[in-house]
Structure formats: structure tokens, C-alpha cells
Amino acid sequence: MSGPIFFPENSSILFLTDCDTLLSMDEKKHMTNAELADVFERIANLMKIQDEMVFKIRAYERAAESLRSLGEEASLLAQRGELTQVPGIGKAIAEKIEELLTTGKLGFLERLEQEVPPTLLDLLRIPGVGPRKAALFWKTLHITTLAELEKAAREGRLRSLPGMGEKSEKAILDGIAALAQRSQRMTLARAWTLANRWLEWLRAQPGVERAEPAGSLRRWKETVGDLDLVVATRDSAPLMEAFVHHPDVKRVLGQGENKSSVELQDGARIQIWAQPPESFGALWMYATGSKDHNVRMRELAQRQGWSLSERGLADEQGNLRRIASEEEGYAALGLAWIPPELREDRGEVEAAREGRLPHLVEVRDIHMELHTHSTWSDGAVSIEEMVRAAVSRGYEVIAITDHSSYMGIVRGMKPEDVLRQREEVEAVRQRWGKQILILHGAEVDIRADGTLDYPDEVLAQLDLVIASLHASLRQPREQITARVLNALSNPHVDILAHPTGRLLPDRAGADLDWGQVYPALQASGAALEINASPYRLDADDVHVRHAASLGIPVVINTDAHAPVGMEEMVFGVSVARRAWLTAPQVINTWTREMLLEWLRKRGSA
DNA sequence: GCCGTTTTCGGCCCGACTGTTTTCAGTCG
């Protein structure tokens, strides 16, 4: 067979004459939405140190946020001249994006970095140090780096500055020390486990009428920094006392009547808020966020002559209307209740006002598991055990999809094993076929050279083919995208699994060119997987939302390697919900007849 | 710098907590 094509016609080689160096060419081609967002965030922070107008700064921050939640590459929007249609991006920022996309540089940022030493941005990472303090250190003591700041603090040179004292000086030293061992963000699984333990503790405290999760945890963001918990109580002071003196607490970051925050022995941070039950709705809305969503809520309140806070709505005379439930709070603003997963200021406010919030998919809508492993590859139990687990969850369909043999680290199946496995699948079908439909599939590796691990004759015999990347994820964008496109061009491939291969909380995945992956998915009719493992959640909410808007079917798979793995479905569903998906857009909510019909049309079942 | 159910100009979210202060600025979410 002929080798795969890694250099499509838009390869940088053809453009060499247009640019000074290959490097700048690379910058030009590779400027992703996340990288563009980073640039605008950098601008915003530098401008803060400069004490620039807050609303200008806010505009850059909004633009950055908007770019991050854009499912489509900004470069494609730029080509179509549609950048200014993105909320938060106007003429000036659109021009800056275009400059970045065409030259890989931004004159405005370069001038800004002449005026404000960019190393000052490092100081902002210290808790308690913001732009004002950073500017103060720079302008009075000519401090521009973390090391210089630490030295000055040790020498006691900070305490004499206006607004500083011995305590602030010590806080800065502590903060710098904490930076080195700063706890990373938690996976959702870890965050929920920790949160449930603390909620149980809170609910057992005297006077606590209600305790609930809030913050990014309740919004099911893919990773969680601090845990935010809310409490309804009429007597918060003793609760806060008990909280900060809990034996798991290493350090108290702040303690007040309405709010306290601590760092635990293992570095995790927890913050609790308290209000009386009459204000619980306002508090829960506030603490759930997101920040951007809250700003929108407060703008709405303001337009009606109110001020919205965590206690309730106040009129211009300061009369407080307490808000006991979220439903009441949203209704007062003329909105339907918004599911927490949507509260990111990505259009949910308008949808709630116009009564067109989606009816989001739920865990109970799911009745299929289409990506599982058994002892035929790296799974922990037999096919029959996995089938039994699926039946006990009430599922109607399970696909057994063991690994192909490419990966050295797992025991994959050689093509000849597939035939032997089919015999075992048949035997299990004899025993379980009345209760559940068992599909014989495989998770076939997309090799580093872009070819699939099994020949077409083998793929054709499988009920379901999942294609996925495991190795060589760091290949350049053109190359790794070409691998995926090559896999999708094979008509036997039904599902593209965990497309980027990222590992949460912090290993980035492949640098896929989604501008090519979406059309390839559309052309092939294959489904995009949301891998439900809390370490993957791949594809992510932003890309899933865009894919679904293009009509690409989505499937939520736990990729279970043991029965317990199937419990992770809830994390996958949370990604689908954050992507605004309704049940019909998710394959594993379908009836088995619909699934079989889909597979039949694809020619593989 | 962005944006329009009061606006194409004049607005742009709100309060708790800390550490420094004799009434408040800075940070945070």
C-alpha cells in the first residue's frame, strides 16, 4: 500500500517564500484559539499593572474567554471575515487577531512589553499580590522578578512601603514558597470524593440546614482548583470556627462570618460560604458562578433597578429581597432556571430569556456502553463479567472493544485473536443474548505512520470499530492531523475515540487541526467520542458542542477496563451537558434498533 | 475595547476579607 500523505497542499513548505524564517511560519500556522487567548490575557495583565482603564482590560479578558470557548478555529473565522461576530470581539481585537494569525506577532503587545517588564507577570501568581502591589514593587524598589521580590522581602525592605507591613511581607514569602509546591488542579473524580466527605461533615454540624457543592465542581468543569461549598445556617460563626480548626486543615487562608477558606494537609483548598436559609438561593447562584455568568446576572438585575448579591436583590433604597431558591432568583430576573453546567456565559442567558434552553442529556438516558475492555487485552475481567456488569446497570447494548496489538505496553489482540475472540463472544451471547445485545468490536490503533492496525478484511468482520491515537501524540499538527484524517477515511471506522489523547489534570493532548477533523467526521459519518474517564474527558465540551452543531453524532464511552469503570459514565455525561447536548444527539441514548440501523448504513454491522 | 429591551455615546457587577489603616486600598471570587 502507498504511504500516507503527511504534507497536504497547505504545507508550510509551499509558503516559504512568504516569510522570513521557518520559525515565524510555524508560529503563523500554529496559532490556536488557546494561544490567541493567552496573548489577550497577557495584554490584560500587563495593562492592569499599567493601571489602564478597567473596562478596556475587561474587554481583553472577555475576548480571551470567548476565544477559549470557541469550537471553531479563529483562523477559519478570520478567513470568512466573521471574527467580529464572536461576542466580545470587536474591530480592534479582530484586527489584532488577524495580525497574530498572519505575522505570528503583535506590535501592540511588543510595545506594551517595552513599557512594562513582562517578568512582573510572575509576581501576580503569588496569592495576595495583584497588579497594584506588583506595580508598587516595580516603581519604588525596581523589582521585576520573583527572585528580586523574595530577596527584598527577606531583607525586610517591603514592610516600609505604603500599605505594606510585616504581615504582608511574611505573606509574600509564604506565598512564594507555596508557588513551588502549589497543588495542581484536581480531576473531577477526586474533587467530588473530597467534596462529598466535607459535605457530610458540614451537614452533621449543629445549625446547618443545608450544605451543597458550588463553584466549578457544580458546573462540572473538567478540572477543579478550589472546592467551593455553600451552607444554609442561622448561626455561621461557630461553624466557621469548627471548619478552620478541623484536623485536616493545614493553614487558614481567611476566616469571616460569611466566608472562610483553608488549605488542607494535601494542598487542596476549600472555601465555604454561609447565609441564612432565606438567602440560600442567592448564595448558591453566586458561589456557583461562573464569574462571567454572575456578571451577566448582575447586569440584568441592574437594568431592572436592583443590585444582586449573595444575599438577594436590593432596590435603590437598599431594601433587601432575600432569595431562598435559585428558581426564584432566575425568575426574578426574567429567566428560566439555568443548569449549572451551562453557566459559562456562552449564550445561556439569552437562551433562558427566550425559553430555548436545551433539555440536556442525563445519565438515566444512557443505556449503552460502546467502549470496553476485557482480559483479551488490558482489561481486568472476562467478557462475561463485563456483560454481566452492563446488564446489572440496565444497559441494552454493550460493545466489547479490546485493543489491537500495536501498543507494546498493553496486551493487544493480533488479527488472528479477533477470530478466536469472536467465538467467545458468541458463547457469551448464548447465555446473555436475551438480556443484552453484545457487539463484537475493537479499539484499533492509528499507528504513528497513520495506518490502522488491522487490515480491512479484519475490520469488516467487526460489529463496531473504534479508532484511536495512543502513541506519538507529540507529532507536529499536520502530521498528527493527517493520521486522524487517514483513519476517518476508512469506511469501517465508526467512532473516533479520545481524539487528543490528553491526560488531566495537566498533560496536553495532540495538537489536532479541528478545522480538518470536523469535515472529515462529517464526510465519514463516524461518531465523536466523549471519553468519560475523569483523566481524559476527551473530546472536551467546546469541541463536542461545535461537532454536534455540525450534525456529527456523539457517543459517551467509559472505556471501562473493569466493571467499576462503568461508573464513570456520569463524568462523560457532564461533558455532554456542558456541550449543550440533548439526548438525541448522543448515540448511547438511542434504541438498539436505531443503533443497528446506524451501523448498517455505515456498512459495518 | 465592546455594545445596544433606556444608549451608536455613555455606560460597563458586587461584597467579603485582610492588613494596613483612623476610613480605606487591594485582592479575590
XYZ file of C-alpha atoms (C1' of nucleotides) in Angstrom:
634
model
C 0.000 0.000 0.000
C 1.152 3.544 -0.623
C 2.369 5.621 2.284
C 0.161 8.156 3.962
C 0.365 11.767 2.917
C 1.675 13.948 5.693
C 2.130 17.164 3.796
C -1.158 18.347 2.363
C -1.235 21.217 -0.114
C -1.303 23.899 2.588
C 2.012 22.710 3.961
C 4.349 25.389 5.211
C 6.941 24.328 2.644
C 4.870 25.888 -0.118
C 4.752 29.192 1.696
C 8.440 29.517 2.401
C 8.816 32.491 0.113
C 6.188 34.439 2.038
C 8.019 34.613 5.296
C 11.343 35.468 6.783
C 12.018 32.274 8.641
C 10.532 28.849 9.019
C 10.034 29.572 12.702
C 7.781 32.512 12.174
C 5.930 30.473 9.603
C 5.318 27.824 12.206
C 4.039 30.435 14.622
C 1.682 31.651 11.972
C 0.277 28.261 11.139
C 0.022 27.014 14.686
C -1.690 29.899 16.426
C -4.546 28.109 18.125
C -7.505 29.672 19.917
C -5.873 28.875 23.247
C -2.665 30.600 22.197
C -4.553 33.647 20.966
C -6.449 33.721 24.262
C -3.136 33.586 26.145
C -1.941 36.653 24.250
C -5.002 38.685 25.206
C -4.824 37.530 28.798
C -1.208 38.650 28.839
C -2.202 42.022 27.460
C -4.920 42.352 30.107
C -2.500 41.590 32.928
C 0.180 43.943 31.638
C -2.435 46.674 31.315
C -3.547 46.061 34.900
C -0.011 46.698 36.106
C -0.052 49.816 33.980
C -3.263 50.831 35.766
C -5.074 51.104 32.447
C -8.852 51.620 32.312
C -10.571 48.628 33.916
C -13.144 48.354 31.167
C -10.531 48.119 28.499
C -8.852 45.374 30.489
C -12.142 43.603 30.956
C -12.667 43.720 27.196
C -9.400 41.862 26.579
C -10.286 39.313 29.242
C -13.687 38.749 27.716
C -12.134 38.296 24.295
C -9.726 35.710 25.720
C -12.577 33.831 27.375
C -14.588 33.935 24.176
C -11.704 32.507 22.160
C -11.325 29.619 24.590
C -14.955 28.619 24.279
C -14.959 28.827 20.501
C -15.294 25.364 18.960
C -14.014 26.548 15.634
C -10.508 27.771 14.846
C -10.324 31.567 14.909
C -8.229 31.396 11.742
C -11.216 29.970 9.838
C -13.465 32.724 11.134
C -10.834 35.256 10.122
C -10.753 33.847 6.600
C -14.503 34.299 6.362
C -14.334 37.785 7.898
C -16.571 36.711 10.779
C -14.337 37.410 13.767
C -16.402 40.381 14.947
C -19.464 38.142 15.172
C -17.867 36.460 18.160
C -19.186 38.031 21.372
C -16.562 40.235 22.983
C -14.538 40.623 19.794
C -14.917 43.990 18.082
C -12.997 45.770 15.383
C -9.840 46.462 17.373
C -9.384 42.980 18.760
C -10.309 41.360 15.446
C -7.505 43.331 13.807
C -5.089 42.153 16.482
C -6.135 38.540 15.916
C -5.558 38.936 12.197
C -2.138 40.433 12.810
C -1.274 37.482 15.058
C -2.538 34.973 12.516
C -0.681 36.482 9.591
C 2.597 37.516 11.218
C 2.713 35.447 14.406
C 3.437 38.678 16.277
C 1.568 41.630 17.686
C 3.068 45.115 17.610
C 0.719 46.320 20.331
C 1.922 43.621 22.747
C 5.564 44.266 21.885
C 5.149 47.953 22.696
C 3.367 47.073 25.912
C 6.235 44.797 26.920
C 8.637 47.695 26.332
C 6.699 49.716 28.882
C 6.015 47.010 31.470
C 8.633 44.307 32.147
C 6.791 41.075 31.333
C 8.556 39.227 34.170
C 6.303 41.227 36.508
C 3.504 38.880 35.448
C 5.170 36.163 37.546
C 4.526 38.220 40.673
C 0.780 38.044 40.040
C 0.901 34.296 40.688
C 1.644 34.949 44.353
C -1.593 34.798 46.352
C -2.338 38.244 47.699
C -0.176 40.021 45.154
C -2.170 41.747 42.454
C -1.353 44.331 39.802
C -1.270 47.235 42.241
C 1.296 45.668 44.517
C 3.359 44.451 41.556
C 3.431 47.990 40.183
C 4.350 49.325 43.611
C 7.333 46.970 43.955
C 8.470 47.773 40.452
C 8.164 51.551 40.663
C 9.551 52.045 44.151
C 12.117 49.258 44.513
C 12.737 48.443 40.823
C 11.776 44.837 41.444
C 10.867 42.993 38.253
C 11.307 39.299 39.060
C 10.177 36.783 41.656
C 13.761 36.317 42.835
C 14.229 40.037 43.385
C 10.962 40.224 45.288
C 11.925 37.313 47.517
C 15.289 38.897 48.247
C 13.688 42.219 49.137
C 11.180 40.508 51.424
C 13.941 38.587 53.223
C 15.859 41.788 53.716
C 12.761 43.449 55.199
C 12.653 46.096 52.509
C 8.972 45.657 51.672
C 7.477 46.496 55.048
C 8.165 50.207 54.762
C 6.202 50.596 51.531
C 2.797 52.277 51.765
C 0.074 49.780 52.610
C 2.650 47.100 53.487
C 3.740 45.811 56.866
C 5.483 42.868 58.472
C 2.495 40.614 57.953
C 2.242 41.324 54.256
C 5.954 40.783 53.901
C 5.695 37.375 55.531
C 2.614 36.540 53.456
C 4.643 37.202 50.331
C 7.454 34.907 51.442
C 4.914 32.207 52.325
C 3.207 32.747 49.010
C 6.439 32.393 47.037
C 7.273 29.201 48.938
C 3.792 27.859 48.225
C 4.202 28.547 44.496
C 6.866 25.884 44.237
C 4.678 23.188 45.732
C 1.391 24.527 44.570
C -1.216 21.817 44.331
C -2.326 21.197 40.806
C -5.935 21.208 39.785
C -7.913 18.123 40.724
C -9.719 15.753 38.431
C -13.486 15.841 38.811
C -13.440 12.390 40.390
C -11.068 13.463 43.134
C -12.917 16.730 43.658
C -16.281 15.010 44.079
C -14.868 12.454 46.503
C -13.343 15.203 48.615
C -16.437 17.390 48.363
C -18.781 14.611 49.438
C -16.671 13.938 52.501
C -16.787 17.608 53.515
C -20.472 17.975 52.725
C -21.157 15.050 55.016
C -19.151 16.754 57.752
C -20.887 20.090 57.204
C -24.354 18.529 57.307
C -23.520 16.976 60.663
C -22.633 20.321 62.233
C -25.154 21.953 64.568
C -27.340 24.597 62.958
C -26.544 23.570 59.384
C -29.815 23.278 57.498
C -28.324 22.594 54.128
C -24.888 22.104 52.554
C -24.288 21.830 48.812
C -21.469 21.865 46.254
C -20.903 25.045 44.247
C -18.195 26.576 42.068
C -16.546 24.824 39.146
C -17.300 21.473 40.783
C -21.037 22.017 40.492
C -20.566 23.276 36.948
C -18.626 20.050 36.286
C -15.668 21.857 34.818
C -13.110 19.326 33.620
C -10.708 20.069 36.456
C -11.287 21.809 39.760
C -8.919 24.206 41.529
C -10.517 25.134 44.839
C -13.569 23.389 46.247
C -16.480 25.742 46.852
C -19.211 24.634 49.246
C -22.275 26.560 50.412
C -24.160 26.265 53.668
C -27.544 27.460 54.932
C -27.388 28.301 58.624
C -28.626 30.980 61.004
C -25.531 30.843 63.138
C -22.414 30.765 60.994
C -19.712 31.919 63.410
C -19.402 28.618 65.351
C -19.465 26.687 62.076
C -16.601 28.758 60.683
C -14.675 28.190 63.916
C -15.152 24.433 63.664
C -14.235 24.488 59.967
C -10.884 26.243 60.330
C -9.997 24.013 63.301
C -10.770 20.769 61.511
C -7.809 18.364 61.900
C -7.319 18.088 58.117
C -6.677 21.824 57.858
C -3.054 22.844 57.448
C -3.445 26.575 57.005
C -6.237 29.113 57.312
C -6.294 31.407 54.292
C -9.159 33.514 55.516
C -11.908 33.427 58.101
C -15.035 35.502 58.347
C -18.655 35.182 59.311
C -19.896 34.600 55.784
C -16.886 33.040 54.159
C -13.795 31.070 55.157
C -11.124 29.353 53.204
C -8.463 26.825 54.169
C -5.655 24.761 52.732
C -5.703 21.056 53.613
C -2.728 18.877 54.514
C -2.556 17.545 50.957
C -2.538 21.039 49.443
C -6.183 21.105 48.300
C -8.111 24.268 49.086
C -11.668 24.509 50.321
C -13.827 27.558 50.643
C -17.193 27.638 52.340
C -19.855 30.341 52.226
C -22.743 30.685 54.634
C -26.044 32.578 54.566
C -29.353 32.103 56.363
C -31.792 29.766 54.554
C -33.838 32.723 53.249
C -30.807 33.814 51.205
C -29.612 30.362 50.188
C -30.753 30.692 46.569
C -28.848 33.935 46.056
C -25.794 32.464 47.758
C -25.839 29.267 45.696
C -26.137 31.223 42.453
C -23.290 33.481 43.472
C -20.946 30.702 44.620
C -21.672 28.510 41.606
C -20.599 31.170 39.128
C -19.025 31.265 36.732
C -17.693 34.732 37.279
C -18.731 35.748 33.781
C -22.191 34.300 34.292
C -22.526 36.228 37.542
C -21.588 39.457 35.840
C -24.383 38.896 33.328
C -26.855 38.208 36.142
C -25.887 41.390 37.917
C -26.205 43.416 34.751
C -29.717 42.067 34.277
C -30.597 42.963 37.852
C -29.164 46.422 37.434
C -31.250 47.059 34.336
C -34.306 46.460 36.480
C -33.113 48.855 39.158
C -31.757 46.226 41.526
C -28.436 45.153 42.823
C -27.833 41.403 43.030
C -25.563 39.951 45.683
C -25.116 36.669 47.512
C -27.848 37.775 49.904
C -30.531 38.703 47.428
C -31.853 41.594 45.365
C -31.652 45.091 46.799
C -33.594 48.036 45.418
C -32.192 51.554 45.154
C -33.242 52.348 48.717
C -31.288 49.349 49.907
C -34.328 47.232 50.794
C -33.257 43.615 50.517
C -35.427 40.954 48.957
C -33.905 37.677 50.094
C -33.836 34.811 47.628
C -34.334 31.355 49.057
C -34.070 29.263 45.891
C -32.247 29.535 42.586
C -35.514 29.139 40.691
C -36.805 32.235 42.458
C -33.631 34.152 41.688
C -33.629 33.375 37.981
C -37.384 34.019 37.745
C -36.951 37.453 39.321
C -34.529 38.273 36.504
C -36.973 37.018 33.885
C -35.081 33.811 33.226
C -35.745 30.112 33.361
C -33.543 28.205 35.832
C -30.216 27.529 34.144
C -28.475 24.182 34.687
C -25.093 24.817 36.371
C -23.196 23.122 33.520
C -24.316 25.922 31.190
C -23.368 28.844 33.425
C -20.313 29.979 31.482
C -21.714 32.987 29.631
C -21.766 31.036 26.390
C -25.251 32.066 25.336
C -27.214 30.513 28.202
C -28.577 33.844 29.436
C -30.172 34.670 26.094
C -31.469 31.107 25.760
C -33.009 31.240 29.236
C -34.691 34.550 28.463
C -36.124 33.274 25.184
C -37.205 29.933 26.590
C -34.859 27.928 24.389
C -32.556 26.277 26.891
C -31.821 22.744 25.682
C -33.239 19.770 27.531
C -29.847 18.392 28.482
C -28.981 14.713 28.267
C -28.975 12.910 31.625
C -27.257 9.818 32.980
C -30.563 7.961 33.056
C -30.944 8.495 29.296
C -27.880 6.324 28.676
C -28.448 2.634 28.034
C -25.435 1.531 26.098
C -21.731 1.129 26.749
C -19.855 1.035 23.469
C -16.196 1.023 24.505
C -14.993 -1.630 26.973
C -12.022 -3.901 27.512
C -11.646 -7.453 28.770
C -8.771 -9.783 29.578
C -8.362 -10.236 25.823
C -6.307 -7.033 26.052
C -5.618 -4.917 29.141
C -8.966 -5.306 30.884
C -9.234 -6.833 34.342
C -12.111 -9.277 33.837
C -13.612 -11.620 31.263
C -16.046 -10.641 28.543
C -18.797 -12.315 30.502
C -18.041 -10.267 33.621
C -18.235 -7.042 31.627
C -21.513 -8.152 30.063
C -22.892 -9.010 33.482
C -21.926 -5.549 34.762
C -23.649 -3.870 31.825
C -26.810 -5.910 32.406
C -26.819 -5.005 36.084
C -26.710 -1.340 35.085
C -29.795 -1.935 32.967
C -27.992 -1.404 29.663
C -29.434 -2.738 26.427
C -26.199 -2.873 24.461
C -22.539 -3.429 25.253
C -19.649 -3.458 22.828
C -16.520 -5.393 23.693
C -13.715 -3.420 22.091
C -10.315 -4.742 23.061
C -7.095 -3.152 21.889
C -5.349 -4.101 18.690
C -1.779 -5.285 19.012
C 0.168 -2.161 18.115
C 0.875 -0.845 21.580
C 3.772 -2.579 23.231
C 2.617 -1.723 26.735
C -0.749 -3.397 26.600
C -1.518 -6.918 25.558
C -3.403 -6.235 22.338
C -5.104 -8.656 20.006
C -3.421 -9.800 16.835
C -5.718 -10.165 13.834
C -5.947 -13.909 14.384
C -7.001 -13.322 18.027
C -10.012 -11.403 16.796
C -11.444 -14.548 15.232
C -10.873 -16.581 18.378
C -12.436 -13.814 20.475
C -15.498 -13.889 18.259
C -16.077 -17.493 19.353
C -16.077 -16.424 22.981
C -18.403 -13.528 22.246
C -20.742 -15.998 20.569
C -20.656 -18.248 23.607
C -21.482 -15.326 25.926
C -24.280 -14.310 23.571
C -25.770 -17.770 24.008
C -26.085 -17.095 27.727
C -26.896 -13.370 27.781
C -28.296 -12.596 24.352
C -31.872 -12.311 25.566
C -30.965 -9.620 28.091
C -28.481 -7.534 26.195
C -27.164 -7.005 22.705
C -23.450 -7.788 22.641
C -21.418 -6.201 19.871
C -18.033 -7.559 18.941
C -15.779 -4.595 18.251
C -12.198 -3.475 18.628
C -10.276 -0.362 19.570
C -7.886 -0.164 16.681
C -4.763 1.884 16.960
C -3.967 4.632 14.497
C -0.265 3.921 14.042
C 2.421 6.574 14.043
C 2.546 6.360 10.259
C -1.211 6.962 10.034
C -2.292 3.468 9.029
C -4.753 1.390 11.022
C -3.583 -1.595 12.995
C -5.838 -4.176 11.302
C -6.275 -4.839 7.611
C -9.673 -4.087 6.087
C -10.601 -7.788 5.969
C -10.413 -7.944 9.757
C -12.178 -4.600 10.274
C -15.006 -5.750 8.014
C -15.736 -8.656 10.325
C -16.231 -6.486 13.396
C -19.606 -5.102 14.521
C -18.061 -1.845 15.676
C -14.682 -0.251 15.001
C -13.190 2.384 17.275
C -10.086 4.183 16.060
C -7.777 5.958 18.458
C -4.365 7.503 18.891
C -2.143 6.226 21.675
C 1.438 6.746 20.620
C 3.436 9.607 19.104
C 0.982 12.227 20.290
C 3.604 14.931 20.090
C 3.861 14.848 16.343
C 3.514 18.202 14.590
C -0.010 19.345 13.888
C -0.006 18.478 10.157
C 1.289 15.012 10.805
C -0.982 14.024 13.672
C -3.999 15.521 11.933
C -3.167 13.543 8.827
C -3.154 10.360 10.937
C -6.678 11.078 12.150
C -7.910 12.009 8.690
C -6.434 8.820 7.330
C -8.226 6.751 9.939
C -11.535 8.504 9.261
C -11.174 7.883 5.553
C -11.539 4.163 6.274
C -15.267 3.395 5.946
C -15.070 0.706 8.626
C -14.248 3.216 11.360
C -17.389 4.045 13.365
C -16.028 6.044 16.294
C -13.083 8.379 16.774
C -12.131 7.805 20.418
C -10.409 10.205 22.846
C -9.236 12.299 19.900
C -6.433 14.302 21.507
C -5.115 11.728 23.968
C -4.762 14.369 26.659
C -4.372 13.351 30.302
C -5.891 15.528 33.012
C -5.128 17.429 35.063
C -2.220 18.687 33.039
C -0.818 16.670 30.148
C -1.902 18.386 26.966
C -3.095 16.261 24.092
C -2.293 16.165 20.411
C -2.321 19.465 18.536
C -5.159 18.468 16.191
C -6.329 20.763 13.446
C -10.039 20.638 14.208
C -10.719 22.689 11.113
C -9.913 19.496 9.196
C -11.192 16.939 11.704
C -14.780 18.225 11.759
C -15.259 17.985 7.988
C -13.652 14.535 7.991
C -16.088 13.371 10.658
C -18.968 14.832 8.680
C -17.836 13.172 5.482
C -17.340 9.774 7.092
C -20.472 9.835 9.252
C -18.423 8.482 12.155
C -19.176 9.478 15.731
C -17.010 11.578 18.021
C -16.330 10.035 21.411
C -16.550 11.765 24.750
C -14.266 9.553 26.774
C -15.802 9.595 30.237
C -12.666 8.817 32.209
C -12.054 11.766 34.547
C -8.443 11.646 33.389
C -9.475 12.158 29.778
C -12.855 13.883 29.185
C -11.782 13.899 25.566
C -13.182 15.331 23.286
C -13.859 18.335 25.507
C -17.052 20.346 25.888
C -16.039 23.087 23.466
C -15.213 20.749 20.584
C -18.160 18.465 21.268
C -20.542 21.406 21.180
C -19.247 22.539 17.825
C -19.192 18.999 16.400
C -22.799 18.418 17.439
C -23.831 21.728 15.904
C -22.477 20.354 12.615
C -24.645 17.260 12.991
C -21.805 14.943 13.979
C -23.123 12.181 16.264
C -21.555 11.972 19.703
C -21.037 8.854 21.803
C -20.178 8.803 25.514
C -17.902 5.902 26.416
C -16.356 4.964 29.728
C -13.610 2.885 28.126
C -14.103 0.619 31.161
C -11.296 -1.833 31.897
C -13.322 -3.385 34.756
C -16.963 -3.250 35.870
C -16.259 -0.366 38.241
C -15.090 1.734 35.293
C -18.652 1.892 34.008
C -19.489 4.143 36.946
C -17.546 6.933 35.273
C -20.365 7.476 32.788
C -21.520 10.431 34.882
C -18.328 12.356 34.034
C -18.831 11.800 30.325
C -22.425 12.933 30.581
C -21.249 16.097 32.311
C -19.100 16.950 29.280
C -22.099 16.382 27.018
C -24.207 18.638 29.217
C -21.550 21.365 29.198
C -21.639 20.984 25.405
C -25.394 21.721 25.443
C -26.267 18.255 24.126
C -29.770 16.819 24.178
C -30.333 13.062 24.342
C -30.994 12.533 20.609
C -27.525 13.908 19.814
C -25.928 11.158 21.898
C -25.787 7.701 20.324
C -25.977 5.741 23.540
C -29.377 7.175 24.371
C -30.770 5.677 21.164
C -32.794 2.494 20.960
C -30.861 -0.591 19.927
C -32.772 -0.577 16.632
C -31.567 2.949 15.900
C -28.019 1.944 16.717
C -28.175 -1.115 14.464
C -29.694 0.952 11.688
C -26.875 3.498 12.017
C -24.257 0.753 11.917
C -25.982 -0.911 8.975
C -25.932 2.290 6.984
C -22.257 2.551 7.778
C -21.854 -0.951 6.450
C -20.189 -2.497 9.445
C -22.949 -4.385 11.280
C -12.469 47.987 23.978
C -17.263 46.415 23.464
C -22.033 47.066 22.931
C -27.416 48.383 22.467
C -35.462 45.756 25.546
C -33.220 53.225 28.361
C -27.918 54.027 24.725
C -24.094 54.457 18.079
C -22.318 57.537 23.276
C -22.055 56.551 27.794
C -22.165 53.278 30.267
C -19.689 48.858 31.885
C -21.107 43.646 38.947
C -20.789 43.101 43.965
C -19.418 42.120 48.575
C -16.209 39.719 51.980
C -11.935 39.653 53.922
C -7.076 41.225 55.107
C -3.819 44.297 56.605
C -2.961 48.483 56.788
C -5.177 51.883 58.480
C -8.047 56.230 61.854
C -11.600 55.441 56.899
C -9.546 52.534 53.130
C -6.984 50.109 49.216
C -6.039 45.843 47.332
C -7.232 41.197 46.319
C -10.311 37.580 45.458
C -14.070 35.005 43.629
